[in-house]
PDB file of C-alpha atoms in Angstrom:
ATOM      1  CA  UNK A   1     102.507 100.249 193.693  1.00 41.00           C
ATOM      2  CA  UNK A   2     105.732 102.183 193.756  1.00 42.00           C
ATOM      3  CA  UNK A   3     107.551  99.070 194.937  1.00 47.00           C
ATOM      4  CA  UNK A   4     107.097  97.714 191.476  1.00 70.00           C
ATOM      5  CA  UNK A   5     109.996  97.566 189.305  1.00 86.00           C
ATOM      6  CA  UNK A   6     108.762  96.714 186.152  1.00 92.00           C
ATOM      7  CA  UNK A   7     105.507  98.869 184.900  1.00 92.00           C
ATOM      8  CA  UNK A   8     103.447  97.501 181.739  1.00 94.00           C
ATOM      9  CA  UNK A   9     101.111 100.210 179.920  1.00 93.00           C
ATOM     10  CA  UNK A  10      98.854  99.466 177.067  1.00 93.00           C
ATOM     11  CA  UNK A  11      98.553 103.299 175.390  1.00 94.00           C
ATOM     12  CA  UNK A  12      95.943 103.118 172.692  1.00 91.00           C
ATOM     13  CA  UNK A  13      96.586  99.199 172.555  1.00 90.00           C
ATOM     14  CA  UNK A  14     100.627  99.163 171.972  1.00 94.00           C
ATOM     15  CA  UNK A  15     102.394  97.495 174.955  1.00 95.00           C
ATOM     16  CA  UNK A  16     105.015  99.147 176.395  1.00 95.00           C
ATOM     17  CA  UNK A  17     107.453  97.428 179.551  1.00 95.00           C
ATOM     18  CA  UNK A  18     109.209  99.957 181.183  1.00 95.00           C
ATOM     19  CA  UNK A  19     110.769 100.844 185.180  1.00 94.00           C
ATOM     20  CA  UNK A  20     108.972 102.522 187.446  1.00 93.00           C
ATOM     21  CA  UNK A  21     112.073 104.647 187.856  1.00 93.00           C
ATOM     22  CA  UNK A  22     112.340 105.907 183.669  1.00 94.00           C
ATOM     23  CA  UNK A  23     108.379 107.017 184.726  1.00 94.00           C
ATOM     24  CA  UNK A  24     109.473 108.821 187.632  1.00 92.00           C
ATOM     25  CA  UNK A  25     111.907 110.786 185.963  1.00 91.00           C
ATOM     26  CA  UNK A  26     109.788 113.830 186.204  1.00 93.00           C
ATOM     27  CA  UNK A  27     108.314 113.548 189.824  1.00 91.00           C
ATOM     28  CA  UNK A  28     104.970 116.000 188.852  1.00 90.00           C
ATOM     29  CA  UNK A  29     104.224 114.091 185.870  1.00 93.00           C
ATOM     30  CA  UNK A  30     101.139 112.475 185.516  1.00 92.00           C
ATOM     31  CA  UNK A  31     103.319 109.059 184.438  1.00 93.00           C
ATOM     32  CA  UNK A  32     104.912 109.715 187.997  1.00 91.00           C
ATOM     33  CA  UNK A  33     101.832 109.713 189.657  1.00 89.00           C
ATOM     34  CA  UNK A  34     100.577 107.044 188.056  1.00 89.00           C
ATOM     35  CA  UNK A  35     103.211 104.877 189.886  1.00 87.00           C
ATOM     36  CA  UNK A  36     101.917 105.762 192.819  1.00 82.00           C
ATOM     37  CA  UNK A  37      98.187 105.054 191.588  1.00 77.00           C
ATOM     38  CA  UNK A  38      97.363 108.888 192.127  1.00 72.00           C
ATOM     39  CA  UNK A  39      96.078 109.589 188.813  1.00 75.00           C
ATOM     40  CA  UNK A  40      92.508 107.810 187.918  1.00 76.00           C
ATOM     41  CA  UNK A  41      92.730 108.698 184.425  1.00 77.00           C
ATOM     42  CA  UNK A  42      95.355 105.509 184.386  1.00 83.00           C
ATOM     43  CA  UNK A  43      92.971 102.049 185.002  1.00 80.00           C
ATOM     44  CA  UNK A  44      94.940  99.333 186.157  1.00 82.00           C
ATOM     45  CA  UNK A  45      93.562  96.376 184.345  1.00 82.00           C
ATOM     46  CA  UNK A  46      94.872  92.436 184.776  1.00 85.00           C
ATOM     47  CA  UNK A  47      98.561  93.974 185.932  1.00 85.00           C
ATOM     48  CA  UNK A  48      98.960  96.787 182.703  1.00 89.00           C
ATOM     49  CA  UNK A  49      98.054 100.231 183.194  1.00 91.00           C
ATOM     50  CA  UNK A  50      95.693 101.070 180.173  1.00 90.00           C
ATOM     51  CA  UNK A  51      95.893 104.768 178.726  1.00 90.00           C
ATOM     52  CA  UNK A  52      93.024 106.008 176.162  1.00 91.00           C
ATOM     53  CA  UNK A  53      95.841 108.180 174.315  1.00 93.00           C
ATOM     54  CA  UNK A  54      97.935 107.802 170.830  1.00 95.00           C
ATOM     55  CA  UNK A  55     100.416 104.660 171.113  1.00 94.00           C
ATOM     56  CA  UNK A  56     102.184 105.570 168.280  1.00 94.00           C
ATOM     57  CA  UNK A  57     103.388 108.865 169.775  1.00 95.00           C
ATOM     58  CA  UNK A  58     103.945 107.613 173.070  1.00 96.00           C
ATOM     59  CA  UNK A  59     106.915 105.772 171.721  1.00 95.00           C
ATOM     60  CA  UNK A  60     108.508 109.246 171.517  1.00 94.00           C
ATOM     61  CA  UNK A  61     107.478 109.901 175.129  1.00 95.00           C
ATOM     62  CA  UNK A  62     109.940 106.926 176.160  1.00 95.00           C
ATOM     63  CA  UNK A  63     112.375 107.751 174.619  1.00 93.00           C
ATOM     64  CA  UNK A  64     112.590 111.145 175.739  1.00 93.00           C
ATOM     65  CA  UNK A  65     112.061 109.472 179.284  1.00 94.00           C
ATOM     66  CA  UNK A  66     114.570 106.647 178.564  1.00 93.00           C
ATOM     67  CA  UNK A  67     117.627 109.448 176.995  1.00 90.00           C
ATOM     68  CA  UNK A  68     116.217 112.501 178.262  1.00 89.00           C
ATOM     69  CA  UNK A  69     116.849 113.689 174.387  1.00 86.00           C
ATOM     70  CA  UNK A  70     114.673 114.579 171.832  1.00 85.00           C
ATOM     71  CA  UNK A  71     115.556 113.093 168.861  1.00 81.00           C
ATOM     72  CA  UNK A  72     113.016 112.742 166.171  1.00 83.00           C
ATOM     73  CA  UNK A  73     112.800 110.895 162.515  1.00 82.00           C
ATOM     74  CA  UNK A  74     114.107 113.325 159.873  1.00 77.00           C
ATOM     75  CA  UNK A  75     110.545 112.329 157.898  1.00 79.00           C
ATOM     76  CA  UNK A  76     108.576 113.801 161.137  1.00 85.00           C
ATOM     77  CA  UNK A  77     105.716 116.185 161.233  1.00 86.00           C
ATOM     78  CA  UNK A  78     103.301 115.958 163.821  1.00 90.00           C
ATOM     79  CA  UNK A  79     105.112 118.165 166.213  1.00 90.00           C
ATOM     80  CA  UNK A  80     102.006 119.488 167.500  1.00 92.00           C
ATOM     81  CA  UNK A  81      99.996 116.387 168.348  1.00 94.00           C
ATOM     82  CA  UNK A  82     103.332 115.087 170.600  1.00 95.00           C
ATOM     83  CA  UNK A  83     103.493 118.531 172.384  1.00 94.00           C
ATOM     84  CA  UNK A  84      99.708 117.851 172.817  1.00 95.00           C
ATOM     85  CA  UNK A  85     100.278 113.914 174.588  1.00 96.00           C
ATOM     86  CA  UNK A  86     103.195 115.799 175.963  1.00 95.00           C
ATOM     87  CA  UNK A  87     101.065 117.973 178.041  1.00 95.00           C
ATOM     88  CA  UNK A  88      98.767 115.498 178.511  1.00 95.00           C
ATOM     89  CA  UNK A  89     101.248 113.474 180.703  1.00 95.00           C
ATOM     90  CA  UNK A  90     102.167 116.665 182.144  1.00 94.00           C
ATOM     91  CA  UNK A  91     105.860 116.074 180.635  1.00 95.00           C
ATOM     92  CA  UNK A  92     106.236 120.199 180.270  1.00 93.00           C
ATOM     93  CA  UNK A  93     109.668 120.624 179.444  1.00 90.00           C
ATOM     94  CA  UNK A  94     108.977 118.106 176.448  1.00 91.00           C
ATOM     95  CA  UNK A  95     106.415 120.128 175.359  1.00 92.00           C
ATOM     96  CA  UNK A  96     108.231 123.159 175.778  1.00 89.00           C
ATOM     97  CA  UNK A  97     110.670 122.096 173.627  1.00 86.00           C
ATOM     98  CA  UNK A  98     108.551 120.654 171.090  1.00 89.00           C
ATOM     99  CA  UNK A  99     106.907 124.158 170.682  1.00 87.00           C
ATOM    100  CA  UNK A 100     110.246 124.896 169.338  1.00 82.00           C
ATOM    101  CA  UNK A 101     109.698 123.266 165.851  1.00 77.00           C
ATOM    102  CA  UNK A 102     112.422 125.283 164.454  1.00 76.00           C
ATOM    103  CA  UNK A 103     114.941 123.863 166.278  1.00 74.00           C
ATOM    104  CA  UNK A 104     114.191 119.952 166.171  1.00 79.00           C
ATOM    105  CA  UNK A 105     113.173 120.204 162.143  1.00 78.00           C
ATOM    106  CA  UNK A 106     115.460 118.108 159.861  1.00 77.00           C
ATOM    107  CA  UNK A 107     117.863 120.701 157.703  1.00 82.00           C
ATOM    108  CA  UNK A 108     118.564 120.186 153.999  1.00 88.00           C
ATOM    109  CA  UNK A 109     121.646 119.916 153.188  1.00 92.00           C
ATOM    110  CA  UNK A 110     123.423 120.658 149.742  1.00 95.00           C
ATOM    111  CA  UNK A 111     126.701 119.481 147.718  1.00 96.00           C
ATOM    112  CA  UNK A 112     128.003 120.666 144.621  1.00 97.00           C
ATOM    113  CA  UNK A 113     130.703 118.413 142.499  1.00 97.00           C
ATOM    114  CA  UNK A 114     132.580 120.449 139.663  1.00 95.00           C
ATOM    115  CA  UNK A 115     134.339 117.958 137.602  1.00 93.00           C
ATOM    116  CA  UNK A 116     136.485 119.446 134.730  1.00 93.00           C
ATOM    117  CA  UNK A 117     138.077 116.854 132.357  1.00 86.00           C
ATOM    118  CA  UNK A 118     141.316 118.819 130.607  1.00 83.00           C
ATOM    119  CA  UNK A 119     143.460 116.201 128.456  1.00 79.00           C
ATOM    120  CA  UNK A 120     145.142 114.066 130.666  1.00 84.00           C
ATOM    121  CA  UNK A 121     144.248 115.453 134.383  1.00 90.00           C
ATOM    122  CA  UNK A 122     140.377 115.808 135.951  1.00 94.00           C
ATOM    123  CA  UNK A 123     139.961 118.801 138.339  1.00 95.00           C
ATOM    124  CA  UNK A 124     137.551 118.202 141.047  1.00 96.00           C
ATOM    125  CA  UNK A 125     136.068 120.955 142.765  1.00 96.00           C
ATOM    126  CA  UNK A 126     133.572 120.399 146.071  1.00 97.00           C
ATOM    127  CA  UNK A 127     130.862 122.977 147.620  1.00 97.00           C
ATOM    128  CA  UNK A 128     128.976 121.874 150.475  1.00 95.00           C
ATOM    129  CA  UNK A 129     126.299 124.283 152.321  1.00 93.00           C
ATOM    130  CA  UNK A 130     127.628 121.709 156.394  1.00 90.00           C
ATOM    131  CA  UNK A 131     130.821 122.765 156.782  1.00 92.00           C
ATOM    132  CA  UNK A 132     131.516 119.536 158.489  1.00 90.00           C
ATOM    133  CA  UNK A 133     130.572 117.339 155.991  1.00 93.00           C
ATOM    134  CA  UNK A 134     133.458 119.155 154.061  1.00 95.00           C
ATOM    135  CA  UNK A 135     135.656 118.402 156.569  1.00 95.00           C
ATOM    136  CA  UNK A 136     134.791 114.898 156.907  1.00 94.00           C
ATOM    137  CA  UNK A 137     135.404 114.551 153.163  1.00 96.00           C
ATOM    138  CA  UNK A 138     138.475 116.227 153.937  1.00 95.00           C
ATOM    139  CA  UNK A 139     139.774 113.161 155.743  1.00 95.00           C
ATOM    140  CA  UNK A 140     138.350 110.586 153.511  1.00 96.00           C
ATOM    141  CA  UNK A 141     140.392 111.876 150.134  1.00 96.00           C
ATOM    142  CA  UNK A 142     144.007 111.842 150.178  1.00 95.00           C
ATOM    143  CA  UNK A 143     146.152 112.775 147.148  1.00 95.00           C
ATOM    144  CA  UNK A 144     148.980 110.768 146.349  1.00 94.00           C
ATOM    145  CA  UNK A 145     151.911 112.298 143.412  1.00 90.00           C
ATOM    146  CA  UNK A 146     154.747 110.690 142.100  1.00 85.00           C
ATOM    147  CA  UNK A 147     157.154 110.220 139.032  1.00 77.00           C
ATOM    148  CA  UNK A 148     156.761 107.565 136.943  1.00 67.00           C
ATOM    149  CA  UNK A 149     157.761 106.531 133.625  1.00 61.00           C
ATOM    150  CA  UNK A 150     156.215 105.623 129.758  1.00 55.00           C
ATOM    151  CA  UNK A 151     152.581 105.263 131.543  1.00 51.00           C
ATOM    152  CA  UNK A 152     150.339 107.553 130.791  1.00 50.00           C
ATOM    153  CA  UNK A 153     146.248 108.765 131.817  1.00 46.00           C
ATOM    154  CA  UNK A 154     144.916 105.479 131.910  1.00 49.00           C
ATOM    155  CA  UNK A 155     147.009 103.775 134.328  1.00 49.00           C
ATOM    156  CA  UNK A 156     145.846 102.470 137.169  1.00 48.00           C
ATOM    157  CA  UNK A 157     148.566 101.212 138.544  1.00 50.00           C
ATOM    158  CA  UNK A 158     151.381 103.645 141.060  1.00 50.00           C
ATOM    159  CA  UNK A 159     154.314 103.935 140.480  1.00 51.00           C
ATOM    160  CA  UNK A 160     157.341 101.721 142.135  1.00 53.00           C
ATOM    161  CA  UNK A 161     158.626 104.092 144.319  1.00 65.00           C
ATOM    162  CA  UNK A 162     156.983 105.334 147.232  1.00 80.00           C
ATOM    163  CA  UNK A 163     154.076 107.865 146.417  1.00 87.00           C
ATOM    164  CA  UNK A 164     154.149 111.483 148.321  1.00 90.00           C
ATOM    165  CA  UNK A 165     150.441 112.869 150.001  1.00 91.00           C
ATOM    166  CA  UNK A 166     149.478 116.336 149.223  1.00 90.00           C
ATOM    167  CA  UNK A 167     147.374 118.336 150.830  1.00 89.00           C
ATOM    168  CA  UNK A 168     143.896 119.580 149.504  1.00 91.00           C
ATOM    169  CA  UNK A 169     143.653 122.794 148.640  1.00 93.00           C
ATOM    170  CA  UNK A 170     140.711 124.279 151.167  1.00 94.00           C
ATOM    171  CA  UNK A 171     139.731 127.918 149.686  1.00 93.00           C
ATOM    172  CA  UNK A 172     137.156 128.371 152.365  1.00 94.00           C
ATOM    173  CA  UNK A 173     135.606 125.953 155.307  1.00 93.00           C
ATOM    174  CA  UNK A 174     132.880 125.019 152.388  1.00 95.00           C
ATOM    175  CA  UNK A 175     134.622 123.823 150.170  1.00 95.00           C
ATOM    176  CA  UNK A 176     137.950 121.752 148.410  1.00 96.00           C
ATOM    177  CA  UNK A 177     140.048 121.253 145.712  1.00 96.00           C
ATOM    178  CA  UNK A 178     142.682 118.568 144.197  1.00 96.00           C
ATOM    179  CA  UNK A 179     142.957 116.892 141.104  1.00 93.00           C
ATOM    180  CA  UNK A 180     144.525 113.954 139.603  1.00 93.00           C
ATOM    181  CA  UNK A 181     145.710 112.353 136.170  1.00 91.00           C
ATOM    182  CA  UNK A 182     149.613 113.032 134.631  1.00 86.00           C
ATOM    183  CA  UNK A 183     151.191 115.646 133.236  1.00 79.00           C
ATOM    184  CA  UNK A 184     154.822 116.116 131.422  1.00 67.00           C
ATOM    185  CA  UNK A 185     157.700 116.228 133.563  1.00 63.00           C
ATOM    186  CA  UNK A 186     160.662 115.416 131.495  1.00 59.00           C
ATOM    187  CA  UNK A 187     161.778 113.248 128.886  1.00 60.00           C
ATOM    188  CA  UNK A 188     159.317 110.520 128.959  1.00 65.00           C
ATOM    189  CA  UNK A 189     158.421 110.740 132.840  1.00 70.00           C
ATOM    190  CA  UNK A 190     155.232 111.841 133.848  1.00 77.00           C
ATOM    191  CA  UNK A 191     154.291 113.213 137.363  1.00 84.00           C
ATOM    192  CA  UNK A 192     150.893 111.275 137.934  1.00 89.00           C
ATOM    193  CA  UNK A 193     148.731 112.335 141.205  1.00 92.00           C
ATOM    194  CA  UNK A 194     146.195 109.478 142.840  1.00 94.00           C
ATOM    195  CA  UNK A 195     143.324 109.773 144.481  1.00 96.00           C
ATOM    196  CA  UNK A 196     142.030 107.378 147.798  1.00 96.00           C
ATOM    197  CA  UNK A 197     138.541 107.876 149.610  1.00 96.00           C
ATOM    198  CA  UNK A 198     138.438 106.101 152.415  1.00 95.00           C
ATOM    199  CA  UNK A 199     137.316 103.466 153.080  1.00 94.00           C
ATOM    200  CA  UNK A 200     137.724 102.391 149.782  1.00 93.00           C
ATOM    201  CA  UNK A 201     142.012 101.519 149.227  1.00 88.00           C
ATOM    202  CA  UNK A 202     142.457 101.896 145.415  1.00 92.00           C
ATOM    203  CA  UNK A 203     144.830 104.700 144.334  1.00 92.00           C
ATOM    204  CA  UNK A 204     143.036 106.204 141.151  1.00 93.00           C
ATOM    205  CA  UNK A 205     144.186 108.054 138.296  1.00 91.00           C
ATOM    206  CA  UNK A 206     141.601 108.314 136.197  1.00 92.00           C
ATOM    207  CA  UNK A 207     139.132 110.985 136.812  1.00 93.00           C
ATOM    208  CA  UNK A 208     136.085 109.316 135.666  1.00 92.00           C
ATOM    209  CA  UNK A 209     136.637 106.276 137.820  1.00 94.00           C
ATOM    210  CA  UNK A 210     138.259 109.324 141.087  1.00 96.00           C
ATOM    211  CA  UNK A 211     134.446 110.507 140.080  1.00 95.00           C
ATOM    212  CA  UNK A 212     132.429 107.527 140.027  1.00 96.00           C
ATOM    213  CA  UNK A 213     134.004 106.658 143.273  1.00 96.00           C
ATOM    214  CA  UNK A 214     133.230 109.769 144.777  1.00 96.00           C
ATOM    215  CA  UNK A 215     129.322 109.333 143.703  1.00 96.00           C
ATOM    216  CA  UNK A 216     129.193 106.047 145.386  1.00 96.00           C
ATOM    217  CA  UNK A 217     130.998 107.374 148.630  1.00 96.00           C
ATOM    218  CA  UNK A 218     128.080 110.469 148.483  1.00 96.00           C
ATOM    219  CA  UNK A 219     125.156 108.293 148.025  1.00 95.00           C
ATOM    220  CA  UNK A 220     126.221 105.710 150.962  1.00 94.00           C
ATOM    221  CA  UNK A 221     126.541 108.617 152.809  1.00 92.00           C
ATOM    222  CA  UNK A 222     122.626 109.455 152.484  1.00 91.00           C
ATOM    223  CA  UNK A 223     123.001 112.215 149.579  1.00 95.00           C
ATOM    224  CA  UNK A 224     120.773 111.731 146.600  1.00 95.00           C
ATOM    225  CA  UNK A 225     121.751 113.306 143.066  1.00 96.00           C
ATOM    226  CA  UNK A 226     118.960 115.819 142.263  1.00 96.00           C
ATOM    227  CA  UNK A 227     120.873 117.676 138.897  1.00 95.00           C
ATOM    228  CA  UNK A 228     123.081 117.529 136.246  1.00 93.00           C
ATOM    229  CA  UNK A 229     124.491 120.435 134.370  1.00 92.00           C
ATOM    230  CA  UNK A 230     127.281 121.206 131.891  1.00 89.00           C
ATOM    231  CA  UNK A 231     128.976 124.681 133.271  1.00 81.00           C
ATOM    232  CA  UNK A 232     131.182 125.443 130.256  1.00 71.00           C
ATOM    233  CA  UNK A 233     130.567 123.162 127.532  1.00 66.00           C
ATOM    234  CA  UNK A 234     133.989 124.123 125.879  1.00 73.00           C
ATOM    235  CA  UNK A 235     136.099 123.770 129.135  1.00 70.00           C
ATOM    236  CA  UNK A 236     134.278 120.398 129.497  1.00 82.00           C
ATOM    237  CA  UNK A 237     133.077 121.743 133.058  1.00 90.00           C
ATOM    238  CA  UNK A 238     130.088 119.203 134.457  1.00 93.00           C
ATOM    239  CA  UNK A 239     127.941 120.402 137.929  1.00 95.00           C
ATOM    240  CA  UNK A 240     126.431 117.517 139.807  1.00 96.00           C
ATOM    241  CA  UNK A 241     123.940 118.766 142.756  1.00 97.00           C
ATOM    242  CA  UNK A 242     123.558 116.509 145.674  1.00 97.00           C
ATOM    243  CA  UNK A 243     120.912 116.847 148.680  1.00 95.00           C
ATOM    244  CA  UNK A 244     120.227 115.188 151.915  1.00 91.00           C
ATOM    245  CA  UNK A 245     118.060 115.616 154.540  1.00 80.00           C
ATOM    246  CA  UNK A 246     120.389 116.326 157.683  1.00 75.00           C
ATOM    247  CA  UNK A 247     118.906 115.431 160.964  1.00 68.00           C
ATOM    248  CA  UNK A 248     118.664 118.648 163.729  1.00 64.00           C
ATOM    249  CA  UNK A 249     121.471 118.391 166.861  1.00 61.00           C
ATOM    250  CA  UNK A 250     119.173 116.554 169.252  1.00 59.00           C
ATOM    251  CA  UNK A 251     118.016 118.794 172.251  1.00 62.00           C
ATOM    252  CA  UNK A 252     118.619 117.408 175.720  1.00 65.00           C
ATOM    253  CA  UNK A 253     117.109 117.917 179.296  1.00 64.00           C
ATOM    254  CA  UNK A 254     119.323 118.594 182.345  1.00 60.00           C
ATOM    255  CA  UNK A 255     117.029 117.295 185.298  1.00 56.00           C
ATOM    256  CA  UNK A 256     117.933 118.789 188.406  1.00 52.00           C
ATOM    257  CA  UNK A 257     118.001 115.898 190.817  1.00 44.00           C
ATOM    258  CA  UNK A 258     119.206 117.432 194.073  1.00 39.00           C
ATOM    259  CA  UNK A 259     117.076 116.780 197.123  1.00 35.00           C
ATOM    260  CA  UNK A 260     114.040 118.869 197.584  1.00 36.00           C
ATOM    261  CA  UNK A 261     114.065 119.562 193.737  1.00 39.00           C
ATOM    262  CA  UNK A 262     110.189 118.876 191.994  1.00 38.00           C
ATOM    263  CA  UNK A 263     111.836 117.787 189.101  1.00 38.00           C
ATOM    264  CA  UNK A 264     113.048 121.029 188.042  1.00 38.00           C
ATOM    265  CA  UNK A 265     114.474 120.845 184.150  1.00 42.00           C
ATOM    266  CA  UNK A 266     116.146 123.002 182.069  1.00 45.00           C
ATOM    267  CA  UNK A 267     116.469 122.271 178.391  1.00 43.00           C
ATOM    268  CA  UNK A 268     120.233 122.574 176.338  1.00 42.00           C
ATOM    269  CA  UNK A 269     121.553 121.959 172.774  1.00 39.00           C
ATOM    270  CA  UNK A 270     123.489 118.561 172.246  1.00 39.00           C
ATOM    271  CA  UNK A 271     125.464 117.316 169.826  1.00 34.00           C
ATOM    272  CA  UNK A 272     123.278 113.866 169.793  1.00 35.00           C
ATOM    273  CA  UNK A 273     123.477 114.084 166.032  1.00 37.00           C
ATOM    274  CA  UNK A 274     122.778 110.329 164.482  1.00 37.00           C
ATOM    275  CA  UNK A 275     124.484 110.890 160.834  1.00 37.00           C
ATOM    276  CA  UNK A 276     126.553 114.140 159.531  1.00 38.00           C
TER     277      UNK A 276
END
């Protein structure tokens, strides 16, 4: 048996195709032994090992064995049933780490958008509980100034000559500032400031459309709008609240392969994080 390459197993009547070698990843396993047709729990029927367990969980025991990660749906919940079929396979460190809940649980994630419409410029003002999705939206928004003459809020269209970036203002690591529309400058020149999100191109002036772009670059993101709220009803001040659910840093397995080791593993954190 362990010259087979390919294994077939029927768990719970799902097929799964796998190598003998992803089974043998963890040498005392039962899935190891099973190779090697030392464990009679695991009937070999018409070439496919058949397994009396849940075949909808064992889809998370390959790919644990297939990545060596654990890395679960952020709508997951039955944490202790897997740690169970993990045990029952004898996959230990799996279940060890499963019996961390608190680690692999999805974390929800918040966003605030202050928008503050004064005469002819919008101030925008972002608050995000991930630091790093600040950041990222740090990179996406660029604001672009520059003089230009008898046009005034409603323009959409930059000036001729060449517009100047600014940077954001970042009070803290949770949060950023800019704004855009015109102002006075002199005579009948107005300095106008643009705003880009990436990956969209257009350089916007107006701070409803800066805002409705900004909605539609949140919600492809994954956030959902959950509130609406007027601040300061005389400053004009509207609060939108955004949430996501943001899926745990997966946790990885460091298999000691040296020879003479039983398979020894050690779990660590990993930055296998499939959105932001």
């Amino acid at each position: 048996m362990s010259s087979r390459e390919v294994i077939v197993l029927s768990v719970g009547g799902v097929r799964f195709v796998t190598r003998a070698s992803t089974l043998q990843q963890f040498p005392e396993s039962r899935l190891a032994r099973m190779v090697h047709d030392n464990d009679r729990e695991f009937k070999l029927e018409n070439g496919e090992f058949f397994v009396d367990r849940d075949g909808a969980l064992f889809s998370y025991i390959m790919d644990f064995l297939r990545t060596l990660q654990v890395s679960l749906p952020t709508d997951f919940s039955d944490y202790q049933r897997l740690q169970r079929e993990a045990e029952f396979y004898g996959l230990y460190p799996l279940a060890d780490l499963l019996s961390q809940e608190h680690l692999l649980k999805p974390r929800l994630e918040i966003l605030e958008v202050r928008f503050s419409l004064q005469e002819m410029q919008t101030f925008f003002r972002i608050f995000g509980s991930c630091s790093t999705t600040i950041e990222a939206l740090a990179e996406q928004i660029t604001v672009f100034t520059g003089q230009q003459s008898g046009q005034g809020w409603n323009s959409s269209f930059p000036p001729q000559k060449p517009l100047v970036p600014l940077p954001l203002e970042r009070p803290s690591h949770h949060d950023l500032v800019f704004l855009c529309g015109t102002e006075y400058s002199a005579g009948d020149q107005f300095v106008a400031r643009y705003v880009s999100i990436k990956p969209d191109n257009r350089k916007l002036v107006n701070g409803t459309n800066v805002l409705g772009l900004l909605f539609d670059t949140l919600l492809k993101d994954g956030f959902r709008l959950i509130s609406t709220r007027t601040v300061a009803s005389e400053e004009k001040v509207e609060c939108y609240t955004f949430e996501r659910m943001k899926r745990a840093p997966g946790l990885a397995i460091m298999v000691n392969q040296t020879p003479g080791s039983s398979g020894v593993a050690q779990a660590r954190r990993s930055q296998v994080q499939k959105g932001k």
